[in-house]
Each structure stands twice: as structure tokens, then as C-alpha cells.
PDB file of C-alpha atoms and ligand atoms in Angstrom:
ATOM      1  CA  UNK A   1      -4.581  22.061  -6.720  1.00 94.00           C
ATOM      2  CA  UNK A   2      -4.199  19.541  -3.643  1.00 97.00           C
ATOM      3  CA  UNK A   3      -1.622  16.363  -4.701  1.00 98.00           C
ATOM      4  CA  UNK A   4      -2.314  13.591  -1.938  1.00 98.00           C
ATOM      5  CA  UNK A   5       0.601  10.975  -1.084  1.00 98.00           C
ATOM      6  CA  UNK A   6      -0.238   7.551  -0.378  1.00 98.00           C
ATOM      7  CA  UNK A   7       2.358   6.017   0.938  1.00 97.00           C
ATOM      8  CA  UNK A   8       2.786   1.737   1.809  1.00 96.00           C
ATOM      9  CA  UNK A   9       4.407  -1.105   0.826  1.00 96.00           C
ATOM     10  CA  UNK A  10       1.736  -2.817  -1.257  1.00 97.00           C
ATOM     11  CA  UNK A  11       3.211  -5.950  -1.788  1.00 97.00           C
ATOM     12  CA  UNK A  12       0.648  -6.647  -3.072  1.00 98.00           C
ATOM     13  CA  UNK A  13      -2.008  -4.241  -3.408  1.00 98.00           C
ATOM     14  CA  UNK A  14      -5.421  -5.384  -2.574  1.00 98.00           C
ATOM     15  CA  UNK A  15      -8.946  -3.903  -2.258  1.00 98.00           C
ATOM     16  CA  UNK A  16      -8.332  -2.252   1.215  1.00 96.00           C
ATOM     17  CA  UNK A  17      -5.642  -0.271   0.171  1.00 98.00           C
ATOM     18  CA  UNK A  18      -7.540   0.551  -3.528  1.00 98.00           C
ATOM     19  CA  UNK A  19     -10.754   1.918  -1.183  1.00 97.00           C
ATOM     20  CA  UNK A  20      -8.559   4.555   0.354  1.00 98.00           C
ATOM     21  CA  UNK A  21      -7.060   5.464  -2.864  1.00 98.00           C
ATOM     22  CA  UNK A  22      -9.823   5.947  -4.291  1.00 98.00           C
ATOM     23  CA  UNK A  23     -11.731   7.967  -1.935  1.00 98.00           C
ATOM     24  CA  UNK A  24      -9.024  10.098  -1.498  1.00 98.00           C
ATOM     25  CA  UNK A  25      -9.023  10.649  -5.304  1.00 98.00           C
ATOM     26  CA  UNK A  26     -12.599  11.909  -4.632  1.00 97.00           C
ATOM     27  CA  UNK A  27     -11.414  14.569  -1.622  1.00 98.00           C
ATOM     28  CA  UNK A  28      -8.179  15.400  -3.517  1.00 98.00           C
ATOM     29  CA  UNK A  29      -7.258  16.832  -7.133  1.00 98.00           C
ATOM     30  CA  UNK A  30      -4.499  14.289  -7.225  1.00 98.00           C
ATOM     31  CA  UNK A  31      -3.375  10.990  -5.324  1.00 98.00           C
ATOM     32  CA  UNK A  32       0.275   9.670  -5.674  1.00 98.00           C
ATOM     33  CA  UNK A  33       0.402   5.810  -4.387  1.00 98.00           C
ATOM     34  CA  UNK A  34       3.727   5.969  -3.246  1.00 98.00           C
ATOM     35  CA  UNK A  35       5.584   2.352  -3.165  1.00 97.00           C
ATOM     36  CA  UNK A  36       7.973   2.447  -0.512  1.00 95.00           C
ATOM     37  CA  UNK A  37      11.444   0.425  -1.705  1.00 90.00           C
ATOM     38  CA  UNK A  38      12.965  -0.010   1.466  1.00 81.00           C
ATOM     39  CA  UNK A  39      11.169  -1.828   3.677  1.00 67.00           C
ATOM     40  CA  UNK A  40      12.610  -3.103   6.817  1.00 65.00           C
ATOM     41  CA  UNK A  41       9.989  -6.167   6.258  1.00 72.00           C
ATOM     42  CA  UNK A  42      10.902  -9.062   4.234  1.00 84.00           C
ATOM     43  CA  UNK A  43       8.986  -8.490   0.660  1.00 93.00           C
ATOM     44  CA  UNK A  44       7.032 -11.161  -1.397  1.00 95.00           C
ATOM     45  CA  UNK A  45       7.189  -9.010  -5.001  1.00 96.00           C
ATOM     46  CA  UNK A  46       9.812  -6.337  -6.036  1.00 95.00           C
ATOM     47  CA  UNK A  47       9.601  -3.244  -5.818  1.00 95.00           C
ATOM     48  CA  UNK A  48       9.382  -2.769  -9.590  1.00 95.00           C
ATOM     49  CA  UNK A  49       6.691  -5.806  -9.317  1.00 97.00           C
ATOM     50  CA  UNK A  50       4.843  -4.135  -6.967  1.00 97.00           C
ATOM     51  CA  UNK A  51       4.696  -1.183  -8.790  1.00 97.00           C
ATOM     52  CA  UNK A  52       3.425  -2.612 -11.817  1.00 98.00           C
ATOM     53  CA  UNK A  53       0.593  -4.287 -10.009  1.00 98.00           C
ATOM     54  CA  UNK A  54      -0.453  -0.877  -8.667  1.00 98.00           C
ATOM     55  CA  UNK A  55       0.222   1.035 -11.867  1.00 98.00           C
ATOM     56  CA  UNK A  56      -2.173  -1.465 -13.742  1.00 98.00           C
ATOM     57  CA  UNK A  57      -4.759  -1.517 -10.726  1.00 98.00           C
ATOM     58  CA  UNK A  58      -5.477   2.436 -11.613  1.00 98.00           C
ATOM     59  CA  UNK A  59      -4.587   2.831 -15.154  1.00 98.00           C
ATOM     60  CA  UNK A  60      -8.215   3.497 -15.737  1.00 97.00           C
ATOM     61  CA  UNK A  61      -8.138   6.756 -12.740  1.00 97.00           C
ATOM     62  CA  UNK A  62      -6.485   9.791 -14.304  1.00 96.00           C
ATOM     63  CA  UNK A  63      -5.890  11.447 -10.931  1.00 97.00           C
ATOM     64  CA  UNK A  64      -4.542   7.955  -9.372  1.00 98.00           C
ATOM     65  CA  UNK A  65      -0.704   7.668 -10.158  1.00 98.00           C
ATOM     66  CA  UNK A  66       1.873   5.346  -8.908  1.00 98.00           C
ATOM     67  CA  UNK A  67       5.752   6.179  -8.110  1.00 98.00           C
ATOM     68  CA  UNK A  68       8.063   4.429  -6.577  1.00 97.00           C
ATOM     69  CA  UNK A  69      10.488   6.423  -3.656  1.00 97.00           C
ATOM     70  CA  UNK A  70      13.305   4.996  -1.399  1.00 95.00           C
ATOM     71  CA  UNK A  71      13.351   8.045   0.984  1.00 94.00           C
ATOM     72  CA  UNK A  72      11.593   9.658   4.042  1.00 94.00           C
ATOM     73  CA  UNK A  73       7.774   9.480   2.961  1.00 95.00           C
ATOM     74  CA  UNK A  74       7.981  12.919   3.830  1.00 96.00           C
ATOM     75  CA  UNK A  75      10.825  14.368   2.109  1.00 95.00           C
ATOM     76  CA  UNK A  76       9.584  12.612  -0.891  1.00 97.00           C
ATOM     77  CA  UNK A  77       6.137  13.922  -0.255  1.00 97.00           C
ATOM     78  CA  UNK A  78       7.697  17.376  -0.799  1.00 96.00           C
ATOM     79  CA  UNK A  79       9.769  16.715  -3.581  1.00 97.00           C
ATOM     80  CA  UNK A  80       6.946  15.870  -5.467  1.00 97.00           C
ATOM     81  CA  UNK A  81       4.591  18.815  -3.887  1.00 97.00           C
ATOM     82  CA  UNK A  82       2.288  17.007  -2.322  1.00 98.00           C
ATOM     83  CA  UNK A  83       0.698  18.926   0.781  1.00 96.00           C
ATOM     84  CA  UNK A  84      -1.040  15.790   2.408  1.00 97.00           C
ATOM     85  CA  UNK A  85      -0.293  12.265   3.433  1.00 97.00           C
ATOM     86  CA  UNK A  86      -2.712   9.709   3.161  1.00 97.00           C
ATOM     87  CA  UNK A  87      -3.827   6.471   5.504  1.00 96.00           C
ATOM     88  CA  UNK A  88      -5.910   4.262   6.064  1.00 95.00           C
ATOM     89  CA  UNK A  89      -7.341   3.039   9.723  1.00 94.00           C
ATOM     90  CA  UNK A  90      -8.757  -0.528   9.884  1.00 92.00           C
ATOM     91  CA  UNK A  91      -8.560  -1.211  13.469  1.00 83.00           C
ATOM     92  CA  UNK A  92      -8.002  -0.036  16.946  1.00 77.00           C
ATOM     93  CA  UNK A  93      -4.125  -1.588  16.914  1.00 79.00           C
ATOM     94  CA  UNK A  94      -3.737   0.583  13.364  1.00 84.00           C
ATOM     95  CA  UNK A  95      -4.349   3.494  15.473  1.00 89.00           C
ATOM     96  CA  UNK A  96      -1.407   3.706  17.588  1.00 90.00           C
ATOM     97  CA  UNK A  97       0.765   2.797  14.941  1.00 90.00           C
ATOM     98  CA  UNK A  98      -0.396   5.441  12.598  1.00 90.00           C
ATOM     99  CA  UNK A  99      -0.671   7.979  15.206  1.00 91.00           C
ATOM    100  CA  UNK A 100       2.863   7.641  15.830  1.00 93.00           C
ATOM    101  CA  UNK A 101       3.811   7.671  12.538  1.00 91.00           C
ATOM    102  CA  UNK A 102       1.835  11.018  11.986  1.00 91.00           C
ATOM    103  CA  UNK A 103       3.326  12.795  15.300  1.00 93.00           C
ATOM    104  CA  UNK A 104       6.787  12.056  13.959  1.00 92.00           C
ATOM    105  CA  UNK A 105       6.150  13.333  10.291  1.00 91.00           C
ATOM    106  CA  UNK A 106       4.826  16.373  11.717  1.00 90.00           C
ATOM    107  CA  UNK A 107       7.617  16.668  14.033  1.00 92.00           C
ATOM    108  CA  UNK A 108       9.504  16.770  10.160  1.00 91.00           C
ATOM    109  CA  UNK A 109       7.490  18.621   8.158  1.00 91.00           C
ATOM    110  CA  UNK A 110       4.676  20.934   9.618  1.00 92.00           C
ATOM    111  CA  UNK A 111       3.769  22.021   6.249  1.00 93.00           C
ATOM    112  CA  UNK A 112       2.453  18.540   5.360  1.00 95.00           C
ATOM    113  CA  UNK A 113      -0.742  16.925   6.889  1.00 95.00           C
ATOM    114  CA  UNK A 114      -1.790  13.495   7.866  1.00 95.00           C
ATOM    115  CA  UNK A 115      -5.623  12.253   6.634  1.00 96.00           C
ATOM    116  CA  UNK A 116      -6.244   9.189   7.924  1.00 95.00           C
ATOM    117  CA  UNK A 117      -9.418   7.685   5.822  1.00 96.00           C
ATOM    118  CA  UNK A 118     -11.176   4.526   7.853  1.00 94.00           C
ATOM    119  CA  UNK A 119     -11.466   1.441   6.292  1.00 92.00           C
ATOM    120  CA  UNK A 120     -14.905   0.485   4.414  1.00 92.00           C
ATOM    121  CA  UNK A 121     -16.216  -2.581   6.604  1.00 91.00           C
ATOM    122  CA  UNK A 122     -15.807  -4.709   3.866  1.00 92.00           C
ATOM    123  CA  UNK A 123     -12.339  -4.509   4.353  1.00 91.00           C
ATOM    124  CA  UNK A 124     -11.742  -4.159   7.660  1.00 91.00           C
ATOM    125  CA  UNK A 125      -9.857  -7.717   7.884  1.00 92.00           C
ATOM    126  CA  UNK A 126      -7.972  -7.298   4.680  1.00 95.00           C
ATOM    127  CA  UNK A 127      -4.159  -6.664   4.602  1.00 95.00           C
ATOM    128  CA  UNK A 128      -1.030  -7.721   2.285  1.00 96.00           C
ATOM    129  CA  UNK A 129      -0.167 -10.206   4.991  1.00 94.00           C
ATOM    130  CA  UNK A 130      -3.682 -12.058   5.090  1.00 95.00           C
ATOM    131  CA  UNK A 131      -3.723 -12.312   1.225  1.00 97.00           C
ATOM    132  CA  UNK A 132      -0.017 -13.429   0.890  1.00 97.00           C
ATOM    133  CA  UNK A 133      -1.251 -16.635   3.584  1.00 96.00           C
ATOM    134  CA  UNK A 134      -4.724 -17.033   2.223  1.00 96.00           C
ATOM    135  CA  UNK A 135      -2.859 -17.534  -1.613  1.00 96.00           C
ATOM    136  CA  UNK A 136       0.226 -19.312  -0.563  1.00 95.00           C
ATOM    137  CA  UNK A 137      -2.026 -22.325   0.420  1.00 94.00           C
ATOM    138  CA  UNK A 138      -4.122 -21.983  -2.669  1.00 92.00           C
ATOM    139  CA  UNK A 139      -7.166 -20.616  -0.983  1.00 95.00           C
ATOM    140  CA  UNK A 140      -9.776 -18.150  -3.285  1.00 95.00           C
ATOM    141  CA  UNK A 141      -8.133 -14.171  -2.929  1.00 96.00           C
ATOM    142  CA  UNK A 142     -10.647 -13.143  -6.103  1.00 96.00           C
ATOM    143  CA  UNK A 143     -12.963 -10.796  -3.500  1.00 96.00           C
ATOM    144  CA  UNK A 144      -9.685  -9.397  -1.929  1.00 97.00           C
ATOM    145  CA  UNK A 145      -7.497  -8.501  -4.695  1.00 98.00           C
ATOM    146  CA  UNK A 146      -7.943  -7.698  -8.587  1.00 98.00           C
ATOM    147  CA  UNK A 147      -7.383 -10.211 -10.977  1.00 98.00           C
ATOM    148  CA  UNK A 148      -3.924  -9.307 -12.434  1.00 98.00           C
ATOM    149  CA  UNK A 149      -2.484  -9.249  -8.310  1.00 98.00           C
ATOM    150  CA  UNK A 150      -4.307 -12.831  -7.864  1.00 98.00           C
ATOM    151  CA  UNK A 151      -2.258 -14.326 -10.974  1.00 97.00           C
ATOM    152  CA  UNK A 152       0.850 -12.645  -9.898  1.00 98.00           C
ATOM    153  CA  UNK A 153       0.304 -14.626  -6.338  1.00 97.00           C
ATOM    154  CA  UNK A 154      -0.494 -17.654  -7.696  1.00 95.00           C
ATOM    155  CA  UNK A 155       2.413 -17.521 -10.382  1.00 95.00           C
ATOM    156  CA  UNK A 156       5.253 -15.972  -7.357  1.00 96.00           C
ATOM    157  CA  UNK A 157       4.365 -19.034  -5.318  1.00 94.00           C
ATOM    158  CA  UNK A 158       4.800 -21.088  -7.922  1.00 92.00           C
ATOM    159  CA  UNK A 159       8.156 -20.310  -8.758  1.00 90.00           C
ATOM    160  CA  UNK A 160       8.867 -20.705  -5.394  1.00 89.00           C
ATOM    161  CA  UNK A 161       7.516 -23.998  -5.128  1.00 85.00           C
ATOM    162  CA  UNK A 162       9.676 -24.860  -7.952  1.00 83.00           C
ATOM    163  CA  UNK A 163      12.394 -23.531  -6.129  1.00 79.00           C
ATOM    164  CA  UNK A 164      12.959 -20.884  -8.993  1.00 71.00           C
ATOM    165  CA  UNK A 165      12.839 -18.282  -6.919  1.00 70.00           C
ATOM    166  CA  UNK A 166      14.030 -18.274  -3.141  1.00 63.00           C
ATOM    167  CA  UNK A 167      12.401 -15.876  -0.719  1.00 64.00           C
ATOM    168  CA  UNK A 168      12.341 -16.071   3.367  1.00 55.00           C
ATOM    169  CA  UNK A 169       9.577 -17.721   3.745  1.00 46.00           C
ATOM    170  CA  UNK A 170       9.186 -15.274   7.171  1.00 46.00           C
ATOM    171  CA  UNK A 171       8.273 -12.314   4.287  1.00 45.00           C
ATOM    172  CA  UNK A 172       4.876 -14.213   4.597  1.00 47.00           C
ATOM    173  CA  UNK A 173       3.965 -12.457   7.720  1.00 44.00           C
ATOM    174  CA  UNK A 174       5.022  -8.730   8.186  1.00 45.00           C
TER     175      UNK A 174
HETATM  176  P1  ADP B   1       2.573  -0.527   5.560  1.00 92.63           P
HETATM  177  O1  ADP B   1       2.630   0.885   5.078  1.00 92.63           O
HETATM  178  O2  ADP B   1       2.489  -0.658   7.050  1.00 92.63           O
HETATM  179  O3  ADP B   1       3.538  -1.441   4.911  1.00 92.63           O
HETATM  180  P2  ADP B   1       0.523  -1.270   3.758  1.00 92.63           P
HETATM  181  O4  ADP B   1       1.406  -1.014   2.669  1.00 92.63           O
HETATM  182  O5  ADP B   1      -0.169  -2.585   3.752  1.00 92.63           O
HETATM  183  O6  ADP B   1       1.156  -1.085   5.152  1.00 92.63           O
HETATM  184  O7  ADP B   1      -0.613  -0.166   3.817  1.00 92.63           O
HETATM  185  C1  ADP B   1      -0.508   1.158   3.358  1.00 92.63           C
HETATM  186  C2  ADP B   1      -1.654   1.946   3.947  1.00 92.63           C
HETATM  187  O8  ADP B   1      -2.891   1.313   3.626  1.00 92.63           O
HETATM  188  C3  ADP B   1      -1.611   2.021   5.482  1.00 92.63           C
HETATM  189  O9  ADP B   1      -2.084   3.302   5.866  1.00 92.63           O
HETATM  190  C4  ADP B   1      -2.584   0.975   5.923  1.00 92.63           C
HETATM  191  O10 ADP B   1      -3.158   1.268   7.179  1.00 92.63           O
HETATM  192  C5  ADP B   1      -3.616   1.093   4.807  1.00 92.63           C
HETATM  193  N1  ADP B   1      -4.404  -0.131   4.696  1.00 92.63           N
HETATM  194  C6  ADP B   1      -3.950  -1.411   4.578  1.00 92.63           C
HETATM  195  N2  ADP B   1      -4.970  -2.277   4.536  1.00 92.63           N
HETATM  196  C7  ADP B   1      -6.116  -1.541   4.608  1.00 92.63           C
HETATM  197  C8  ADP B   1      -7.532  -1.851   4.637  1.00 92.63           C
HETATM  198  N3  ADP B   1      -7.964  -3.112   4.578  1.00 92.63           N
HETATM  199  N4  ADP B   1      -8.400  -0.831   4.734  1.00 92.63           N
HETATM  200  C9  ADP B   1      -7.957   0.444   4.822  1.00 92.63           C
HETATM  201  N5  ADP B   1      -6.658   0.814   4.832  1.00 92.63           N
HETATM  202  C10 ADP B   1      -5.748  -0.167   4.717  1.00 92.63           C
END
């Protein structure tokens, strides 16, 4: 039995990142989305919000499950057994990044691999940061993100235009 570990921020999730999670549900027994806590980026949602956006976005896929961690991706990928990190490659400039990122987790843990998946070219433009933009100025997000994410962006930026709830309004751009 292979457990994947998918690993991002997700705030929020949108079809992009579902693609990957999916497919890799197809190569793997099991895939953990894993919703990192402690970004060094400036957050729309909560991490618990966040969360429940992605835990409703697969409670339909028995072998998609959703976890929260605040730790190394890869420390936490071996707490919970999993043998294999997954990513996803949209473009060229995701490349470097993610290359990086899966020299220096091998560096830490040569027992775990690194699958990136590439993007389906549907989504090849879509990321948190594009949806946050497109829905903070009221512009149509329904082909980029499920329903339940779309009214959680519309209702988050309408507390904030109320002033009920204060973010930096820099977390709109990662
Ligand atoms: P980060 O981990 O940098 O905060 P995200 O949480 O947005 O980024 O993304 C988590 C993973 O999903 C990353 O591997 C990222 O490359 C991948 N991803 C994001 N958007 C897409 C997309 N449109 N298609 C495929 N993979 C994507």
C-alpha cells in the first residue's frame, strides 16, 4: 500500500490543485492533501478554513483525505507513512522552484520520493493567487474553483469590505 502526500497551502483550493489530487489518487492507493499551517505568505482563509474547503472538495473520494501539519512536509510525510510527495508543474518558472524544493527534501529524507504530476492545460494559468484577484473584484471564479470555495471568496471579501475582518491586503498576491 503506497500513501501519497500532497502538500500546499491551498488557500483556497481550486481546480489545478484538485487535477493533481486526483490523478495521483489514480497512481497511488492513498493521497493525503496536506494543508501546510505555517506559511511564510500572508493567508486569505485559516488554516482550519482552508481545511474545510478541501475536506468538503473530496468528501466524495475515499482514498483523497485532508490533514492539516505545521512541520517539515517531510517529517510529517513520515509520521504519517507516506513514501511519496506529490506536485504539481504548471510552468517553466514552477520548475526551478520545485526542483529545489525536491533536492532539499531528498537531501532530508532519501527514503521519500518526489512525483511531480504536470498540470492539465486547462489549468495551466490557474493558481490560489489568480483566483483570490479574479474574486476580490467580483469577477466569475465558477470554472476555476468548486462552488462551496467560490461562496467562501465571495463571503471572506465581504467581511472584509465591511471591515469585519482585517487581513493585509498584500496576502492577495503570494
Ligand atoms: P504552495 O505550495 O507554493 O503554497 P499551492 O498551495 O498553491 O502552492 O500549490 C500546491 C501544489 O499544487 C504545488 O505543487 C503547486 O505547484 C501545485 N499547483 C498549484 N496550481 C496548480 C495548477 N494549476 N496545476 C497543477 N498544479 C498546481
Amino acid at each position: 500500500m503506497i500513501r501519497a502526500f500532497f502538500p500546499g497551502s491551498f488557500d483556497p483550493i481550486h481546480y489545478g490543485h484538485i487535477d493533481i489530487a486526483w490523478r495521483a489518487s489514480k497512481l497511488f492507493d492513498e493521497v493525503i492533501v496536506g494543508v501546510y499551517n505555517r506559511s511564510l505568505k500572508n493567508m486569505l482563509f485559516s488554516p482550519e478554513e482552508r481545511i474545510a474547503m478541501a475536506k468538503k472538495t473530496f468528501e466524495e473520494e475515499p482514498r483523497i483525505n485532508v490533514m492539516g501539519y505545521n512541520k517539515l512536509t517531510v517529517d510529517f510525510a513520515r509520521e504519517i507513512g507516506a513514501k511519496v510527495i506529490v506536485r504539481g508543474l504548471r510552468v517553466f518558472s514552477d520548475f526551478e522552484y520545485e526542483f529545489r524544493m525536491a533536492l532539499a527534501n531528498h537531501r532530508l529524507a532519501h527514503d521519500i520520493e518526489v512525483v511531480a504530476l504536470i498540470t492539465n492545460e486547462e489549468h495551466t494559468f490557474l493558481s490560489s493567487t489568480t483566483v483570490r484577484e479574479i474574486a476580490s473584484l467580483g469577477g466569475n471564479i465558477s470554472t476555476m474553483v468548486p462552488q462551496h470555495v467560490s461562496d467562501a471568496l465571495i463571503h471572506k471579501f465581504q467581511e472584509i469590505s465591511d471591515g469585519r475582518t482585517n487581513i493585509h491586503m498584500t496576502s492577495l498576491r503570494d
